[in-house]
Amino acid sequence: MAQDYSIGLDIGSFSIKAVVLSHKTKPASLVSFGSIAAPQPGISSENPFDLEGEAKAIKTLLTSIKAPDLPVVLALPESKIFTRVINDLPFLSDEELSSSIHYSAEEFVPLPADQVNLYWQVINRSKPQNNTSVFVVASPKNTVNKYLQVLDYVKLKPQALETELIAATRALVGNNPYAPTTLIVQLGSHSTDFAVVSKGLILLTRSIGTGGMALTRAISQYLNFEPVQAEEYKKVYGLLEDQLGGKIYEVLKPLIDMILSEAQRVIQAFQSKNVQNPIKRIVLSGGGAKLPGLVIYFANTLGLEIQEADPWYFIGKDKALASKLVDSAQYTIAVGLALREE
Ligand SMILES: Nc1ncnc2c1ncn2[C@@H]1O[C@H](COP(=O)(O)OP(=O)(O)OP(=O)(O)O)[C@@H](O)[C@H]1O
Ligand SMILES: [Mg+2]
């Protein structure tokens, strides 16, 4: 790492999270972290006034956690990008691979080629097997520009821009070649994102538009609660069937079942192509991972090992900070971004 400190900035639709790491130690150690409610409509707006408001909130957060004056690493949401694993390619040189990816991208990116940035990671390239597999990310240039514009309002510079699931993978699995093949379920406010990760590499991703906000909205609608009260009930009772006569459970269950069925579809899609590499565990991450009863509900339905994300696992931390690490699962992406090596 060229610099002593890094800043991971996760611009979520519910809250903005930031993590500062020191790279003077090995492993990197936690310097400070924090979150702030995201202004609404904030980053989802196209209005400069809203985007400037979002920028000010970011600045307030970074000031409050005493982040050093350095470029930040940020992520684009999965719902705004296009990703694909391409694994039916022969053995190719770098140059051949690049042109092949540009050609394949036309199939899965519904935008003209000059409107996206392409990035890829080689998963496997073998001459004897005459095979190349790559994970390809296409980011719309106007989305990238919007995020850069937001930073610019408060004179922040980007160090790097990547995707939320690449960051989550780095924080939760790292490049440990012995980690069991894992399904990461990132439960945000607007979306839930899925990534199958094997030996530190992403082999499959998916994003659906059902997240924590849909749960809160359902409680508010069906039980006639104000949104703030609905949010509170969700956090306290969640999927606990024996609470409040099962009322909250009944409202949330159909939505959680949608997320679960998507997880099952992802598992099946992966398993059908990777028979010899079964998914061994599921890690629930993001603010929504804290929903009471969620881990057990997943375990009972899927029969796999289910864990709640611990994004601080690979990070050094002193005792004083360690005692403050609550609601950790929401920091996964910010930690992963700060862990980026270059
Ligand atoms: N204890 C809890 N129980 C249930 N849900 C929770 C809890 N804490 C936070 N949440 C929910 O998690 C969501 C926020 O998670 P997160 O911070 O990961 O989202 P975000 O990054 O802001 O959103 P997105 O990634 O979708 O833009 C909210 O819907 C919030 O209600
Ligand atoms: Mg998020």
Short mmCIF file of C-alpha atoms and ligand atoms in Angstrom, two decimals:
data_model
loop_
_atom_site.label_atom_id
_atom_site.label_comp_id
_atom_site.label_asym_id
_atom_site.label_seq_id
_atom_site.Cartn_x
_atom_site.Cartn_y
_atom_site.Cartn_z
CA MET A 1 0.00 0.00 0.00
CA ALA A 2 1.49 3.28 -1.11
CA GLN A 3 -0.18 5.38 1.55
CA ASP A 4 -0.49 4.90 5.29
CA TYR A 5 -4.26 5.37 5.49
CA SER A 6 -7.25 4.49 3.35
CA ILE A 7 -10.87 5.60 3.46
CA GLY A 8 -13.72 3.34 2.35
CA LEU A 9 -16.90 5.27 1.61
CA ASP A 10 -20.19 3.40 1.13
CA ILE A 11 -22.87 5.76 -0.17
CA GLY A 12 -25.99 3.76 0.71
CA SER A 13 -29.55 4.87 0.12
CA PHE A 14 -30.46 4.48 3.81
CA SER A 15 -27.16 5.51 5.38
CA ILE A 16 -23.69 6.59 4.35
CA LYS A 17 -20.88 4.62 5.98
CA ALA A 18 -17.16 5.36 6.18
CA VAL A 19 -14.21 3.38 7.52
CA VAL A 20 -10.62 4.63 7.96
CA LEU A 21 -7.89 2.00 8.10
CA SER A 22 -4.20 2.32 8.84
CA HIS A 23 -1.87 0.28 6.66
CA LYS A 24 1.13 0.87 8.88
CA THR A 25 0.25 -2.43 10.55
CA LYS A 26 -0.29 -5.88 9.10
CA PRO A 27 -3.14 -6.73 8.99
CA ALA A 28 -4.50 -3.21 8.42
CA SER A 29 -5.96 -1.72 11.58
CA LEU A 30 -9.09 0.24 12.31
CA VAL A 31 -8.61 3.95 12.92
CA SER A 32 -12.20 5.21 12.90
CA PHE A 33 -15.60 4.52 11.41
CA GLY A 34 -19.11 5.89 11.42
CA SER A 35 -22.38 6.36 9.60
CA ILE A 36 -24.90 9.09 8.94
CA ALA A 37 -28.50 8.94 7.67
CA ALA A 38 -28.57 9.46 3.91
CA PRO A 39 -30.54 12.54 2.86
CA GLN A 40 -33.63 11.72 0.79
CA PRO A 41 -33.84 11.40 -2.18
CA GLY A 42 -30.08 11.99 -2.10
CA ILE A 43 -27.97 9.99 -4.49
CA SER A 44 -30.96 8.53 -6.35
CA SER A 45 -31.90 12.03 -7.53
CA GLU A 46 -30.65 13.70 -10.71
CA ASN A 47 -31.20 17.15 -9.22
CA PRO A 48 -27.93 19.02 -8.46
CA PHE A 49 -29.47 20.43 -5.28
CA ASP A 50 -30.14 16.93 -3.90
CA LEU A 51 -26.71 15.71 -4.96
CA GLU A 52 -25.06 18.63 -3.24
CA GLY A 53 -27.05 17.75 -0.09
CA GLU A 54 -25.72 14.19 -0.35
CA ALA A 55 -22.18 15.57 -0.70
CA LYS A 56 -22.57 17.69 2.42
CA ALA A 57 -23.74 14.68 4.41
CA ILE A 58 -20.64 12.77 3.25
CA LYS A 59 -18.44 15.66 4.33
CA THR A 60 -20.16 15.86 7.73
CA LEU A 61 -19.59 12.14 8.26
CA LEU A 62 -15.91 12.26 7.27
CA THR A 63 -15.33 15.27 9.52
CA SER A 64 -17.06 13.59 12.46
CA ILE A 65 -14.82 10.52 12.23
CA LYS A 66 -11.73 12.71 11.69
CA ALA A 67 -10.93 11.06 8.36
CA PRO A 68 -7.58 12.21 6.93
CA ASP A 69 -7.62 14.50 3.92
CA LEU A 70 -7.11 11.76 1.33
CA PRO A 71 -8.87 10.38 -1.74
CA VAL A 72 -11.68 7.93 -0.94
CA VAL A 73 -12.48 4.49 -2.33
CA LEU A 74 -16.13 4.16 -3.32
CA ALA A 75 -18.48 1.63 -4.82
CA LEU A 76 -21.21 1.65 -7.41
CA PRO A 77 -24.41 -0.15 -6.39
CA GLU A 78 -25.00 -3.50 -8.06
CA SER A 79 -28.38 -2.32 -9.31
CA LYS A 80 -26.67 0.37 -11.44
CA ILE A 81 -24.06 -1.82 -13.14
CA PHE A 82 -23.98 -4.92 -15.31
CA THR A 83 -21.87 -7.91 -14.41
CA ARG A 84 -21.32 -11.29 -16.01
CA VAL A 85 -19.02 -14.24 -15.66
CA ILE A 86 -17.91 -15.34 -19.12
CA ASN A 87 -16.45 -18.83 -19.03
CA ASP A 88 -16.81 -20.28 -22.48
CA LEU A 89 -13.69 -18.62 -23.89
CA PRO A 90 -10.62 -20.51 -25.17
CA PHE A 91 -7.12 -19.74 -23.85
CA LEU A 92 -6.48 -16.11 -24.84
CA SER A 93 -3.69 -13.54 -24.62
CA ASP A 94 -4.42 -10.28 -22.76
CA GLU A 95 -5.07 -8.51 -26.00
CA GLU A 96 -7.36 -11.19 -27.39
CA LEU A 97 -9.19 -11.30 -24.07
CA SER A 98 -9.79 -7.56 -24.12
CA SER A 99 -11.32 -7.59 -27.57
CA SER A 100 -13.33 -10.70 -26.78
CA ILE A 101 -14.76 -9.05 -23.64
CA HIS A 102 -15.68 -5.89 -25.55
CA TYR A 103 -17.47 -8.07 -28.04
CA SER A 104 -19.30 -10.18 -25.39
CA ALA A 105 -20.30 -7.10 -23.42
CA GLU A 106 -22.62 -6.10 -26.23
CA GLU A 107 -24.73 -9.12 -25.33
CA PHE A 108 -25.35 -8.31 -21.67
CA VAL A 109 -25.03 -4.52 -21.54
CA PRO A 110 -28.17 -2.78 -22.79
CA LEU A 111 -26.26 0.44 -23.52
CA PRO A 112 -24.08 1.58 -26.43
CA ALA A 113 -20.44 0.54 -25.96
CA ASP A 114 -19.22 4.13 -25.72
CA GLN A 115 -21.47 4.76 -22.70
CA VAL A 116 -19.92 2.18 -20.37
CA ASN A 117 -16.56 1.51 -18.74
CA LEU A 118 -15.51 -2.12 -18.79
CA TYR A 119 -13.47 -3.73 -16.03
CA TRP A 120 -12.60 -7.41 -15.68
CA GLN A 121 -10.93 -9.90 -13.39
CA VAL A 122 -9.51 -13.16 -14.75
CA ILE A 123 -10.91 -16.11 -12.80
CA ASN A 124 -9.05 -18.82 -14.62
CA ARG A 125 -6.81 -19.00 -17.68
CA SER A 126 -5.42 -22.38 -18.63
CA LYS A 127 -3.50 -23.36 -21.74
CA PRO A 128 -3.80 -27.13 -21.24
CA GLN A 129 -7.57 -26.87 -20.77
CA ASN A 130 -7.80 -24.23 -23.51
CA ASN A 131 -10.07 -22.16 -21.28
CA THR A 132 -10.40 -18.61 -19.96
CA SER A 133 -13.00 -17.44 -17.43
CA VAL A 134 -13.45 -13.77 -16.54
CA PHE A 135 -15.69 -11.71 -14.28
CA VAL A 136 -16.74 -8.62 -16.24
CA VAL A 137 -18.20 -5.39 -14.84
CA ALA A 138 -19.73 -2.73 -17.08
CA SER A 139 -20.37 0.63 -15.39
CA PRO A 140 -22.51 3.24 -17.14
CA LYS A 141 -20.42 6.39 -17.56
CA ASN A 142 -23.25 8.68 -16.49
CA THR A 143 -23.60 6.81 -13.16
CA VAL A 144 -19.85 7.00 -12.59
CA ASN A 145 -19.92 10.71 -13.41
CA LYS A 146 -22.75 11.33 -10.96
CA TYR A 147 -20.76 9.79 -8.10
CA LEU A 148 -17.66 11.75 -9.08
CA GLN A 149 -19.72 14.94 -9.28
CA VAL A 150 -21.03 14.34 -5.73
CA LEU A 151 -17.45 13.99 -4.43
CA ASP A 152 -16.44 17.10 -6.32
CA TYR A 153 -19.07 19.24 -4.58
CA VAL A 154 -17.09 18.85 -1.36
CA LYS A 155 -13.67 18.68 -3.00
CA LEU A 156 -13.18 14.99 -2.34
CA LYS A 157 -11.12 12.93 -4.75
CA PRO A 158 -11.76 9.32 -5.75
CA GLN A 159 -8.91 6.92 -5.21
CA ALA A 160 -10.76 4.08 -6.88
CA LEU A 161 -14.27 3.06 -7.84
CA GLU A 162 -15.43 -0.52 -7.70
CA THR A 163 -18.58 -2.56 -7.13
CA GLU A 164 -20.29 -3.25 -3.82
CA LEU A 165 -19.98 -7.02 -4.17
CA ILE A 166 -16.27 -6.89 -4.97
CA ALA A 167 -15.82 -4.84 -1.78
CA ALA A 168 -18.04 -7.17 0.26
CA THR A 169 -16.07 -10.18 -0.99
CA ARG A 170 -12.79 -8.60 0.06
CA ALA A 171 -14.09 -7.84 3.56
CA LEU A 172 -15.83 -11.17 4.20
CA VAL A 173 -13.78 -13.79 2.38
CA GLY A 174 -10.53 -12.05 1.46
CA ASN A 175 -8.32 -14.09 -0.81
CA ASN A 176 -8.21 -17.07 1.50
CA PRO A 177 -7.93 -20.04 -0.89
CA TYR A 178 -9.22 -22.37 1.84
CA ALA A 179 -12.43 -20.46 2.61
CA PRO A 180 -15.45 -22.61 1.80
CA THR A 181 -17.42 -21.62 -1.28
CA THR A 182 -19.74 -18.92 0.03
CA LEU A 183 -22.93 -17.14 -0.92
CA ILE A 184 -22.83 -13.53 0.28
CA VAL A 185 -26.28 -12.00 0.71
CA GLN A 186 -25.97 -8.23 1.04
CA LEU A 187 -29.25 -6.91 2.47
CA GLY A 188 -29.40 -3.16 1.87
CA SER A 189 -32.29 -0.75 1.97
CA HIS A 190 -33.20 -0.58 -1.74
CA SER A 191 -31.81 -3.88 -2.88
CA THR A 192 -30.53 -7.29 -1.88
CA ASP A 193 -27.42 -8.43 -3.73
CA PHE A 194 -26.01 -11.92 -4.04
CA ALA A 195 -22.49 -13.12 -4.85
CA VAL A 196 -21.13 -16.65 -5.01
CA VAL A 197 -17.48 -16.54 -4.02
CA SER A 198 -14.99 -19.35 -4.38
CA LYS A 199 -11.30 -19.01 -3.49
CA GLY A 200 -11.72 -15.24 -3.17
CA LEU A 201 -13.20 -14.87 -6.67
CA ILE A 202 -16.75 -13.89 -7.56
CA LEU A 203 -18.30 -16.52 -9.80
CA LEU A 204 -21.92 -15.34 -9.93
CA THR A 205 -23.82 -12.19 -8.93
CA ARG A 206 -27.45 -11.11 -8.83
CA SER A 207 -29.36 -8.08 -7.53
CA ILE A 208 -33.06 -7.74 -6.70
CA GLY A 209 -35.02 -4.63 -5.77
CA THR A 210 -36.35 -5.96 -2.47
CA GLY A 211 -34.51 -4.72 0.62
CA GLY A 212 -35.06 -3.34 4.10
CA MET A 213 -37.15 -0.44 2.90
CA ALA A 214 -39.72 -2.80 1.40
CA LEU A 215 -40.02 -4.51 4.80
CA THR A 216 -40.59 -1.23 6.62
CA ARG A 217 -43.08 -0.09 4.01
CA ALA A 218 -45.05 -3.33 4.31
CA ILE A 219 -45.34 -2.97 8.09
CA SER A 220 -46.38 0.62 7.68
CA GLN A 221 -49.04 -0.22 5.08
CA TYR A 222 -50.53 -3.37 6.54
CA LEU A 223 -50.49 -2.33 10.18
CA ASN A 224 -51.09 1.35 9.58
CA PHE A 225 -47.95 2.57 11.34
CA GLU A 226 -45.99 5.72 10.71
CA PRO A 227 -42.75 4.84 8.84
CA VAL A 228 -40.57 5.64 11.87
CA GLN A 229 -42.65 3.36 14.08
CA ALA A 230 -42.72 0.64 11.39
CA GLU A 231 -38.90 0.78 11.23
CA GLU A 232 -38.70 0.37 14.99
CA TYR A 233 -41.09 -2.60 15.04
CA LYS A 234 -39.14 -4.24 12.25
CA LYS A 235 -35.89 -3.95 14.20
CA VAL A 236 -37.38 -5.19 17.47
CA TYR A 237 -39.70 -8.00 16.34
CA GLY A 238 -38.48 -8.93 12.85
CA LEU A 239 -39.22 -12.55 12.08
CA LEU A 240 -39.88 -13.57 15.68
CA GLU A 241 -43.08 -15.53 15.29
CA ASP A 242 -43.94 -15.56 18.98
CA GLN A 243 -43.93 -11.76 19.34
CA LEU A 244 -46.97 -9.49 19.01
CA GLY A 245 -49.11 -12.46 18.09
CA GLY A 246 -46.95 -13.06 15.03
CA LYS A 247 -48.28 -9.91 13.33
CA ILE A 248 -44.94 -8.50 12.17
CA TYR A 249 -43.77 -11.98 11.20
CA GLU A 250 -46.84 -12.47 8.99
CA VAL A 251 -46.24 -9.17 7.19
CA LEU A 252 -42.51 -9.73 6.65
CA LYS A 253 -42.58 -13.41 5.75
CA PRO A 254 -43.70 -13.07 2.09
CA LEU A 255 -40.95 -10.51 1.42
CA ILE A 256 -38.26 -12.54 3.17
CA ASP A 257 -39.46 -15.57 1.22
CA MET A 258 -38.87 -13.64 -2.01
CA ILE A 259 -35.29 -12.97 -0.93
CA LEU A 260 -34.89 -16.61 0.09
CA SER A 261 -36.22 -17.93 -3.23
CA GLU A 262 -33.77 -15.70 -5.05
CA ALA A 263 -30.97 -17.12 -2.88
CA GLN A 264 -32.18 -20.61 -3.82
CA ARG A 265 -32.21 -19.69 -7.52
CA VAL A 266 -28.65 -18.36 -7.26
CA ILE A 267 -27.53 -21.54 -5.46
CA GLN A 268 -29.18 -23.75 -8.07
CA ALA A 269 -27.79 -21.74 -10.98
CA PHE A 270 -24.30 -21.99 -9.51
CA GLN A 271 -24.56 -25.64 -8.50
CA SER A 272 -25.82 -26.79 -11.89
CA LYS A 273 -22.59 -25.50 -13.48
CA ASN A 274 -20.23 -26.31 -10.59
CA VAL A 275 -21.27 -29.74 -9.43
CA GLN A 276 -17.89 -30.42 -7.84
CA ASN A 277 -17.84 -27.11 -5.93
CA PRO A 278 -20.91 -26.91 -3.64
CA ILE A 279 -21.81 -23.77 -1.69
CA LYS A 280 -20.98 -24.52 1.93
CA ARG A 281 -22.12 -21.42 3.77
CA ILE A 282 -24.15 -18.25 3.48
CA VAL A 283 -23.01 -14.97 4.99
CA LEU A 284 -25.75 -12.41 5.63
CA SER A 285 -24.44 -8.87 5.42
CA GLY A 286 -25.72 -5.26 5.22
CA GLY A 287 -28.01 -3.47 7.67
CA GLY A 288 -30.84 -5.93 6.97
CA ALA A 289 -28.76 -8.87 8.25
CA LYS A 290 -29.65 -7.79 11.77
CA LEU A 291 -33.35 -8.53 11.32
CA PRO A 292 -34.27 -10.55 14.43
CA GLY A 293 -34.81 -14.21 13.55
CA LEU A 294 -33.35 -13.91 10.03
CA VAL A 295 -30.33 -16.18 10.51
CA ILE A 296 -32.49 -18.98 11.95
CA TYR A 297 -35.14 -18.52 9.27
CA PHE A 298 -32.50 -18.89 6.55
CA ALA A 299 -30.93 -21.89 8.28
CA ASN A 300 -34.27 -23.68 8.69
CA THR A 301 -35.20 -23.14 5.06
CA LEU A 302 -31.89 -23.70 3.31
CA GLY A 303 -30.23 -26.21 5.62
CA LEU A 304 -26.81 -24.61 5.11
CA GLU A 305 -24.47 -22.97 7.57
CA ILE A 306 -25.64 -19.35 7.94
CA GLN A 307 -23.48 -16.63 9.50
CA GLU A 308 -24.00 -12.96 10.18
CA ALA A 309 -21.21 -10.95 8.55
CA ASP A 310 -18.27 -9.85 10.67
CA PRO A 311 -16.49 -7.32 8.44
CA TRP A 312 -13.92 -6.56 11.14
CA TYR A 313 -12.63 -10.11 11.09
CA PHE A 314 -9.50 -9.40 9.01
CA ILE A 315 -8.89 -6.01 10.67
CA GLY A 316 -6.65 -5.22 13.63
CA LYS A 317 -8.39 -3.20 16.35
CA ASP A 318 -7.47 -2.01 19.80
CA LYS A 319 -9.66 -2.81 22.78
CA ALA A 320 -11.25 0.64 23.03
CA LEU A 321 -12.48 0.50 19.41
CA ALA A 322 -13.38 -3.18 19.55
CA SER A 323 -15.91 -2.46 22.30
CA LYS A 324 -17.65 0.06 20.02
CA LEU A 325 -18.20 -2.32 17.13
CA VAL A 326 -21.97 -2.65 17.11
CA ASP A 327 -24.26 -3.12 14.09
CA SER A 328 -21.19 -4.29 12.24
CA ALA A 329 -22.86 -5.95 9.26
CA GLN A 330 -23.73 -2.58 7.77
CA TYR A 331 -20.02 -1.74 7.48
CA THR A 332 -19.05 -4.63 5.21
CA ILE A 333 -18.80 -2.59 2.02
CA ALA A 334 -16.98 0.36 3.59
CA VAL A 335 -14.45 -2.04 5.16
CA GLY A 336 -13.95 -3.89 1.87
CA LEU A 337 -13.36 -0.62 0.05
CA ALA A 338 -10.81 0.54 2.61
CA LEU A 339 -9.03 -2.81 2.29
CA ARG A 340 -8.43 -2.30 -1.42
CA GLU A 341 -4.74 -2.67 -2.08
CA GLU A 342 -3.99 -0.07 -4.71
N1 LIG B 1 -31.56 -4.23 13.52
C1 LIG B 1 -32.08 -4.22 12.29
N2 LIG B 1 -33.06 -5.09 11.96
C2 LIG B 1 -33.61 -5.07 10.73
N3 LIG B 1 -33.27 -4.24 9.75
C3 LIG B 1 -32.30 -3.35 10.03
C4 LIG B 1 -31.65 -3.30 11.30
N4 LIG B 1 -30.72 -2.32 11.26
C5 LIG B 1 -30.80 -1.78 10.02
N5 LIG B 1 -31.76 -2.38 9.29
C6 LIG B 1 -32.18 -2.08 7.92
O1 LIG B 1 -31.08 -2.17 7.06
C7 LIG B 1 -31.27 -1.26 5.95
C8 LIG B 1 -30.03 -0.43 5.82
O2 LIG B 1 -28.95 -1.29 5.54
P1 LIG B 1 -27.67 -0.73 4.80
O3 LIG B 1 -27.07 0.33 5.62
O4 LIG B 1 -26.86 -1.90 4.43
O5 LIG B 1 -28.38 -0.11 3.52
P2 LIG B 1 -27.84 0.98 2.50
O6 LIG B 1 -26.44 0.63 2.16
O7 LIG B 1 -28.05 2.36 3.02
O8 LIG B 1 -28.84 0.74 1.31
P3 LIG B 1 -28.58 0.27 -0.21
O9 LIG B 1 -27.31 -0.51 -0.22
O10 LIG B 1 -29.77 -0.56 -0.59
O11 LIG B 1 -28.50 1.56 -0.97
C9 LIG B 1 -32.48 -0.42 6.30
O12 LIG B 1 -33.59 -0.87 5.56
C10 LIG B 1 -32.69 -0.67 7.78
O13 LIG B 1 -34.04 -0.60 8.15
MG MG B 2 -25.66 -0.59 0.78
#
